[in-house]
Every structure is written in structure tokens, then in C-alpha cells.
PDB file of C-alpha atoms in Angstrom:
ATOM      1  CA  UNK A   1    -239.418 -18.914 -67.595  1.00  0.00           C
ATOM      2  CA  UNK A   2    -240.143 -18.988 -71.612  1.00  0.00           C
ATOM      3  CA  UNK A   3    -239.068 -16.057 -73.620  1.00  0.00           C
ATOM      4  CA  UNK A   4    -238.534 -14.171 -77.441  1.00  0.00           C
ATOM      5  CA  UNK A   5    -241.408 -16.914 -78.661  1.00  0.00           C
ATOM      6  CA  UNK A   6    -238.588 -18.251 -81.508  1.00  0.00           C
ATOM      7  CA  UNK A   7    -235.748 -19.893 -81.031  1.00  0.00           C
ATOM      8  CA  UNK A   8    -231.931 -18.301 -81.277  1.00  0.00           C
ATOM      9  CA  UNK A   9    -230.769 -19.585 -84.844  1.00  0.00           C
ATOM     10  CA  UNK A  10    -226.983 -19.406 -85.935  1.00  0.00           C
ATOM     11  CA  UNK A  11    -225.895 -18.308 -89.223  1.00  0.00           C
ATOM     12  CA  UNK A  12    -227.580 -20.799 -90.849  1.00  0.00           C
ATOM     13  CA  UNK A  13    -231.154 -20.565 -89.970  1.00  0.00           C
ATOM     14  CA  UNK A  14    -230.185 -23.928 -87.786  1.00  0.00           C
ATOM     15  CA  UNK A  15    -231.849 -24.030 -83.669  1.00  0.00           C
ATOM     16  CA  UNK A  16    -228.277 -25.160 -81.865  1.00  0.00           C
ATOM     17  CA  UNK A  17    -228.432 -27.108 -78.854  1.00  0.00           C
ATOM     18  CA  UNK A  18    -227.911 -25.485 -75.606  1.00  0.00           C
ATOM     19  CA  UNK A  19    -224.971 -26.483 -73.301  1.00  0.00           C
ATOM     20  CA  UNK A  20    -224.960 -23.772 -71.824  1.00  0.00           C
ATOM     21  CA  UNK A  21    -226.619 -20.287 -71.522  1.00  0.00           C
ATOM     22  CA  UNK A  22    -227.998 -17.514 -68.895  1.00  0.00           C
ATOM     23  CA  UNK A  23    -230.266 -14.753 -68.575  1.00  0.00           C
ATOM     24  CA  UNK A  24    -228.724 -11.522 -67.446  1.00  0.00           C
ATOM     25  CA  UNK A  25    -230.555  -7.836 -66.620  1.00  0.00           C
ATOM     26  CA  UNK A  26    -230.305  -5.429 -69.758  1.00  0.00           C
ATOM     27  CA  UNK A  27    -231.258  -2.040 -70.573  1.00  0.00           C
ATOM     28  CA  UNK A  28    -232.145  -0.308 -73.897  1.00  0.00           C
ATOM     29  CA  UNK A  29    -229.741   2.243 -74.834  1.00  0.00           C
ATOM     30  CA  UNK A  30    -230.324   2.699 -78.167  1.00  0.00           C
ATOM     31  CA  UNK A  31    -233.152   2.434 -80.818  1.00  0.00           C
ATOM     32  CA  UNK A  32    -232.606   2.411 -84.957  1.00  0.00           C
ATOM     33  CA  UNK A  33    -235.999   2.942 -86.027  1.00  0.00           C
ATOM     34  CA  UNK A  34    -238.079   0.198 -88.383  1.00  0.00           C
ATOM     35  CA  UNK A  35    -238.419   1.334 -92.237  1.00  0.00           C
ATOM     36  CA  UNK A  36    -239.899  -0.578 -94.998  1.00  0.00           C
ATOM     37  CA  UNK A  37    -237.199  -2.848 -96.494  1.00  0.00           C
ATOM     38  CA  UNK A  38    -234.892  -2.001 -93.281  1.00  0.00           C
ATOM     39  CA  UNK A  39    -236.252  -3.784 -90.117  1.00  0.00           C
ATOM     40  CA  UNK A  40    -235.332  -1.236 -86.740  1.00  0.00           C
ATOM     41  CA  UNK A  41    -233.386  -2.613 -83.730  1.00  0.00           C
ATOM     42  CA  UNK A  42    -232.962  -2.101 -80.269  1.00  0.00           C
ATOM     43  CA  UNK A  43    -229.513  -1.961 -78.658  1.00  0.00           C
ATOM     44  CA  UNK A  44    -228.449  -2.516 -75.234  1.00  0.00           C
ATOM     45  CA  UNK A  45    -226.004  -3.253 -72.641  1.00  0.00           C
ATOM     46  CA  UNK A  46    -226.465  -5.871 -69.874  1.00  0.00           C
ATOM     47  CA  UNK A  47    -224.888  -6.388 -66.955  1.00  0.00           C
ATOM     48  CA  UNK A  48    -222.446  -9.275 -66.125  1.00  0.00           C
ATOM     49  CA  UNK A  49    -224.870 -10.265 -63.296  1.00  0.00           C
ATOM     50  CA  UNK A  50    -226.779 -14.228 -64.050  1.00  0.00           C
ATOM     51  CA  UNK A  51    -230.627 -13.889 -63.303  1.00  0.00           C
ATOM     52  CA  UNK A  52    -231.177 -17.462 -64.668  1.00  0.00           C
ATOM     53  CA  UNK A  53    -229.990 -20.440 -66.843  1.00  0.00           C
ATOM     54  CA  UNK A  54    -231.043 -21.198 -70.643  1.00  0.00           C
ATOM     55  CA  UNK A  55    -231.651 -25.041 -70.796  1.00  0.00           C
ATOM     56  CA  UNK A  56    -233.421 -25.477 -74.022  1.00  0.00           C
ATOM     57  CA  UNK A  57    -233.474 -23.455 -77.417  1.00  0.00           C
ATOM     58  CA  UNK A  58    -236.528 -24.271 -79.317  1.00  0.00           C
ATOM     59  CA  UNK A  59    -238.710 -22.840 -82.328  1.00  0.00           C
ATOM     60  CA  UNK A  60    -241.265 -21.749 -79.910  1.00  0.00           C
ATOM     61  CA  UNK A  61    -238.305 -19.629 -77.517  1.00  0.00           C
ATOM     62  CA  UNK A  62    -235.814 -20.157 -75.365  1.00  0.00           C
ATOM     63  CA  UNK A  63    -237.005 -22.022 -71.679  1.00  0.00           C
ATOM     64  CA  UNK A  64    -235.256 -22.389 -68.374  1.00  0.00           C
ATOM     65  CA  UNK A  65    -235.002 -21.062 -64.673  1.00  0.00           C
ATOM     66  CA  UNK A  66    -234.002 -18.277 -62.893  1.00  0.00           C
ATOM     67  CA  UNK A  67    -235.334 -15.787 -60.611  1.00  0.00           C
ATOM     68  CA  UNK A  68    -236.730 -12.793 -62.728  1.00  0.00           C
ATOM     69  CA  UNK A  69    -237.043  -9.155 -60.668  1.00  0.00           C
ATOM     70  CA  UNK A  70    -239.624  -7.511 -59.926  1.00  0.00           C
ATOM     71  CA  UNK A  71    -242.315 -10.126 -62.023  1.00  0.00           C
ATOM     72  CA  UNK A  72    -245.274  -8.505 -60.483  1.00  0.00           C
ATOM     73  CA  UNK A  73    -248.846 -10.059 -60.251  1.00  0.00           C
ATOM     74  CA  UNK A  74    -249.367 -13.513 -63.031  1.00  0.00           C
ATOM     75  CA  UNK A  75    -251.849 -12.791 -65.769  1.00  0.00           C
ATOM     76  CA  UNK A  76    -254.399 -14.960 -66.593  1.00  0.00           C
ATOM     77  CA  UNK A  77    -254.208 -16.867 -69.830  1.00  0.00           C
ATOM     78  CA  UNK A  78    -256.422 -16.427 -73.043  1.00  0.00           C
ATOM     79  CA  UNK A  79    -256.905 -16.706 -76.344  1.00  0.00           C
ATOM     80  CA  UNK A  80    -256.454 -13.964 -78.741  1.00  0.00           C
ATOM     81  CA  UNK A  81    -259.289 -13.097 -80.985  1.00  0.00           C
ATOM     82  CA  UNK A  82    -259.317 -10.357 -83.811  1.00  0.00           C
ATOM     83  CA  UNK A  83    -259.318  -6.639 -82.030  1.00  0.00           C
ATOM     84  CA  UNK A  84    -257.836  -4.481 -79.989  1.00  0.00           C
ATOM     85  CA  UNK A  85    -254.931  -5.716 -77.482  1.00  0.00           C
ATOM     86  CA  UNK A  86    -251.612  -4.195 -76.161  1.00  0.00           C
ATOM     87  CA  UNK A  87    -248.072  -5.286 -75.730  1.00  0.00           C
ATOM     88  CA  UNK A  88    -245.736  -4.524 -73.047  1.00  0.00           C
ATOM     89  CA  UNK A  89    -242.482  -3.283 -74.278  1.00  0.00           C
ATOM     90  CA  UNK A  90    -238.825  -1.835 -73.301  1.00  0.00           C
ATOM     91  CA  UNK A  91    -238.071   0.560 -75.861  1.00  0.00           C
ATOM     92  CA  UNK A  92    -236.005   2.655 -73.531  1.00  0.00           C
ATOM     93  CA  UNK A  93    -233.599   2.292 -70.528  1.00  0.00           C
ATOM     94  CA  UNK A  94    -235.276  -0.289 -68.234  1.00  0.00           C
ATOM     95  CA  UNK A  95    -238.979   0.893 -68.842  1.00  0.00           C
ATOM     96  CA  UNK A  96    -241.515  -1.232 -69.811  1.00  0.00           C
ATOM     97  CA  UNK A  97    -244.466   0.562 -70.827  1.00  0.00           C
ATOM     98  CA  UNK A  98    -247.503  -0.836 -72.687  1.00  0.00           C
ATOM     99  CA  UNK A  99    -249.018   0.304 -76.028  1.00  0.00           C
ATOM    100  CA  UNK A 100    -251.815  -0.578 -78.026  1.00  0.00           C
ATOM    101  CA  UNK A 101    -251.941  -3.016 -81.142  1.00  0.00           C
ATOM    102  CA  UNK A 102    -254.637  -4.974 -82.932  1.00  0.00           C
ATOM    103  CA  UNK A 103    -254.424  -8.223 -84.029  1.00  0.00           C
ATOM    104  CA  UNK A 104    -255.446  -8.373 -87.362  1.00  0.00           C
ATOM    105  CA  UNK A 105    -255.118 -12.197 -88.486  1.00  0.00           C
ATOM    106  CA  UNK A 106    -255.467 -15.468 -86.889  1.00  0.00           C
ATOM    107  CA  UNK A 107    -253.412 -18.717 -87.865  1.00  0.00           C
ATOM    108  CA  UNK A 108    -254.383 -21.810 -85.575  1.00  0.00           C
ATOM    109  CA  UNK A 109    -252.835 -24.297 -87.211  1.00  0.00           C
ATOM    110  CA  UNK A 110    -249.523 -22.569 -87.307  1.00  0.00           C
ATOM    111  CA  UNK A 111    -246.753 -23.375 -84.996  1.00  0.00           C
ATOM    112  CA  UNK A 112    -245.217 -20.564 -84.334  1.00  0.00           C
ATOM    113  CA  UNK A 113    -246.437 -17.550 -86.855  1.00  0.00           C
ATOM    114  CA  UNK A 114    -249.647 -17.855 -84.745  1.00  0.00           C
ATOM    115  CA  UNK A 115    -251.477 -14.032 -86.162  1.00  0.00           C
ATOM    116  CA  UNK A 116    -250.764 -11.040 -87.175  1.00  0.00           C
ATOM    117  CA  UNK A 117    -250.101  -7.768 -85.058  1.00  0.00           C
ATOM    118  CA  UNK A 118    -250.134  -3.762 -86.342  1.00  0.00           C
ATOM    119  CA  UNK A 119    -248.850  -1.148 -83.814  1.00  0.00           C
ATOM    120  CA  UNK A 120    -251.727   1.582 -83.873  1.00  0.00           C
ATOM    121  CA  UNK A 121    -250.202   3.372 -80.715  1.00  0.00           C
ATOM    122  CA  UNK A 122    -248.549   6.439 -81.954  1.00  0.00           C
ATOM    123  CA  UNK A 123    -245.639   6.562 -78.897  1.00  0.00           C
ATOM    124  CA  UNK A 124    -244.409   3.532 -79.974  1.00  0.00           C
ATOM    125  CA  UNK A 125    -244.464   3.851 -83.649  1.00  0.00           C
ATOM    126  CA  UNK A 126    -242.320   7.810 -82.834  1.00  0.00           C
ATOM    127  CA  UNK A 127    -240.053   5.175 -80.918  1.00  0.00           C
ATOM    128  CA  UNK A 128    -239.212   2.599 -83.126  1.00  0.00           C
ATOM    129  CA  UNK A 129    -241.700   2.925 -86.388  1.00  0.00           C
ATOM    130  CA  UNK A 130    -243.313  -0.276 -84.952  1.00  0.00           C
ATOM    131  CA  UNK A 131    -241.647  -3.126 -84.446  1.00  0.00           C
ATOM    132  CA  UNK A 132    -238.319  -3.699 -84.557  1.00  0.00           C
ATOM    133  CA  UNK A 133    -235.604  -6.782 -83.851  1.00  0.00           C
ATOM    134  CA  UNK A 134    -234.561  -7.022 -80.119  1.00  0.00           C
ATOM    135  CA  UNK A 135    -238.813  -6.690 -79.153  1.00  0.00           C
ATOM    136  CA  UNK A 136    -238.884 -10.467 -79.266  1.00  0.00           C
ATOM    137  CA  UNK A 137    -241.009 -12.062 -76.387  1.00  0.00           C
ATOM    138  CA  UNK A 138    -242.933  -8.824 -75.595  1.00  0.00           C
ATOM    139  CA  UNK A 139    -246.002 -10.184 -73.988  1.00  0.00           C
ATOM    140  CA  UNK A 140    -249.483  -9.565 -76.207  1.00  0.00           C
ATOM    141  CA  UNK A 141    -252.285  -8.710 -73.372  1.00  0.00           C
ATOM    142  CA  UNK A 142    -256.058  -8.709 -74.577  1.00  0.00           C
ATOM    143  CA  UNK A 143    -259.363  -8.544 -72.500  1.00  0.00           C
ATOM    144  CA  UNK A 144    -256.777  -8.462 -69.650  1.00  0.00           C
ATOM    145  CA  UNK A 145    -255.288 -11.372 -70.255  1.00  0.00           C
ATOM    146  CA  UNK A 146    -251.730 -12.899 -71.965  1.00  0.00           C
ATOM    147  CA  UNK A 147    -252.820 -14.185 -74.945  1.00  0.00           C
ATOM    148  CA  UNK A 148    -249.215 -14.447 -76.552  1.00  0.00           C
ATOM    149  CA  UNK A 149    -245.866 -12.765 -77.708  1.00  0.00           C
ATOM    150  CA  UNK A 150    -244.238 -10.937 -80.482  1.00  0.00           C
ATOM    151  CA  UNK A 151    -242.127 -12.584 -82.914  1.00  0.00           C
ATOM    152  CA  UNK A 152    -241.334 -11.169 -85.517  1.00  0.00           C
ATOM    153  CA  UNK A 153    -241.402  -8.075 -87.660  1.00  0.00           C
ATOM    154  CA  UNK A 154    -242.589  -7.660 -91.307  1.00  0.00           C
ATOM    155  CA  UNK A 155    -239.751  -6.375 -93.126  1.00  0.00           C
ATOM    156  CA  UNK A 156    -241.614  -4.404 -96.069  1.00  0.00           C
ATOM    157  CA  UNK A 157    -244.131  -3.200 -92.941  1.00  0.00           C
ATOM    158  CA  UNK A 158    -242.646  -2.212 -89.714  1.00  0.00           C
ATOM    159  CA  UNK A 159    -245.478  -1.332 -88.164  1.00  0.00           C
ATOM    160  CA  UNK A 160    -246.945  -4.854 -88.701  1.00  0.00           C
ATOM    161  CA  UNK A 161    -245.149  -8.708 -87.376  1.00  0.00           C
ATOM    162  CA  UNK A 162    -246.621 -11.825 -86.027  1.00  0.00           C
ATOM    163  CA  UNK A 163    -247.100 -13.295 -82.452  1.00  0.00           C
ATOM    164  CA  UNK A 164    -247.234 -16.951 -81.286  1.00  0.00           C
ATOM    165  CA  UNK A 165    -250.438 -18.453 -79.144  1.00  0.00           C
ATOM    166  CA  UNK A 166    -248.722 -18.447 -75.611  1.00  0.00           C
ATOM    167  CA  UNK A 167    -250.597 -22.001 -75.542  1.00  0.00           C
ATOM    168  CA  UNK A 168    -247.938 -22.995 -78.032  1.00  0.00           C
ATOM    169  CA  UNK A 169    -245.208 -21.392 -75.615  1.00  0.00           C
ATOM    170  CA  UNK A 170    -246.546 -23.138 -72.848  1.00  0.00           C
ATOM    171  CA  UNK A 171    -246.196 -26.163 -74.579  1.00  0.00           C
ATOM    172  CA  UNK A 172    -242.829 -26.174 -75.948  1.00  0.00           C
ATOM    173  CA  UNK A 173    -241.887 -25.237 -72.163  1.00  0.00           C
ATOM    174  CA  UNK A 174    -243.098 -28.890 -70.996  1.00  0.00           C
TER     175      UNK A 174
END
């Protein structure tokens, strides 16, 4: 598996090596909704059940193995272009739903800040204003296809953040 599409940093900004590290089912129990200047976050609790391993931490996400539930049908892989697309989220409980974005900006040549993402679907932005921290690794879906994941969040613009090529994923992963 590959997920959040960045790596986990310590207090320093610094990527940490990882000896050791596992993936464990979680639920969202709690939203603080994204404001300009004050990104939102998701809270949740897991349970103390291990689902996989976490073998490497890199600035592209986090890769390892493990046996995910219920990972339904693959996706096909694409290439986003500027337009409409959707991401699949868990803003609540174990639900993911999906709601629509557009990708405003393209960055090839970027490593991981690959374009840009608004949130135009009004459930989501009642949720959480847009996007928030803990939304990391939500999968970007366009012309029916995964074309990449969410990153990050603008601070000054919560309903705006930036997604990374899953080609780029795919190659950190080896």
C-alpha cells in the first residue's frame, strides 16, 4: 500500500527513518472545521488491531504491506488535467463518501506539490470548510480514474490544497 502522499515529519520538518510502524483501522469522531489562517482537523480513535506494517517514510508518503478491508474494485490510473474531479473522503465515523473538486493548477515538474485542488462540493465544505489536516492520502478520481491524492491544505484558503501525481506515488513505492 502507499498512503497521505507526504511523508510523517518530526518536529523539525526532518522525514525519520522507519524501524518500525503499522497501519491500524480508525474512525472519525470529530471534525474542527478549516478557516483562513486556522487550518481544520479531523480527529479520531483507532483501534489497537494491526492491518499492516509501515516500512518506509518518504516525501512522497508512507509505503508498506498489509491487508486493507474491504478495498473494493482497483481503479485505473490517469493523469489529471485541469477540470472537474472528485475525492473520496472520511469526514465522519467510518464513511467514505466522495465529493466533487476541480483541479485548478498543474505543476509537472514538481515532486510532490503536483496541482492545485478547490472543494466546490457544498457537503464537504458544511463538513470541514474544505480541507483540513488528517484528509491526507484521500484519493483524487477524474474521468473515472485515480489520478492522485491530497496533500495538503492552503492555510489562508481552506477550501483550496495541493495533490501529488499518483505516478510520483507509484514511484517512490518502488
Amino acid at each position: 500500500y502507499g498512503a497521505l502522499g507526504h511523508g510523517v515529519s518530526d518536529s523539525g520538518g526532518m522525514l525519520p527513518q522507519v524501524a518500525e510502524g503499522r497501519i491500524v483501522p480508525a474512525a472519525v469522531a470529530d471534525v474542527t472545521p478549516g478557516q483562513p489562517g486556522q487550518p481544520g482537523t479531523l480527529r479520531g480513535a483507532y483501534e489497537d488491531r494491526t492491518l499492516g506494517n509501515i516500512e518506509r517514510n518518504t516525501d512522497r508518503g508512507i509505503f508498506g504491506h498489509g491487508v486493507l478491508p474491504e478495498a473494493g474494485e482497483p481503479l485505473p490510473l490517469g493523469t489529471p488535467h485541469l477540470g472537474e474531479a472528485s475525492i473520496r473522503a472520511n469526514v465522519s465515523g467510518e464513511e467514505v463518501a466522495e465529493y466533487q473538486v476541480r483541479i485548478l493548477d498543474l505543476d509537472p515538474g514538481a515532486n510532490t506539490r503536483n496541482f492545485l485542488v478547490q472543494v466546490t462540493d457544498a457537503r464537504l465544505l458544511e463538513a470541514t470548510g474544505g480541507i483540513v489536516q488528517g484528509m491526507s492520502g484521500s484519493p483524487v478520481l477524474q474521468d473515472g480514474k485515480l489520478v492522485g491524492a491530497v496533500t495538503h491544505v492552503l492555510v489562508n484558503d481552506p477550501t483550496m490544497g495541493y495533490g501529488i501525481f499518483i505516478e510520483n506515488m507509484l514511484d517512490a513505492a518502488g
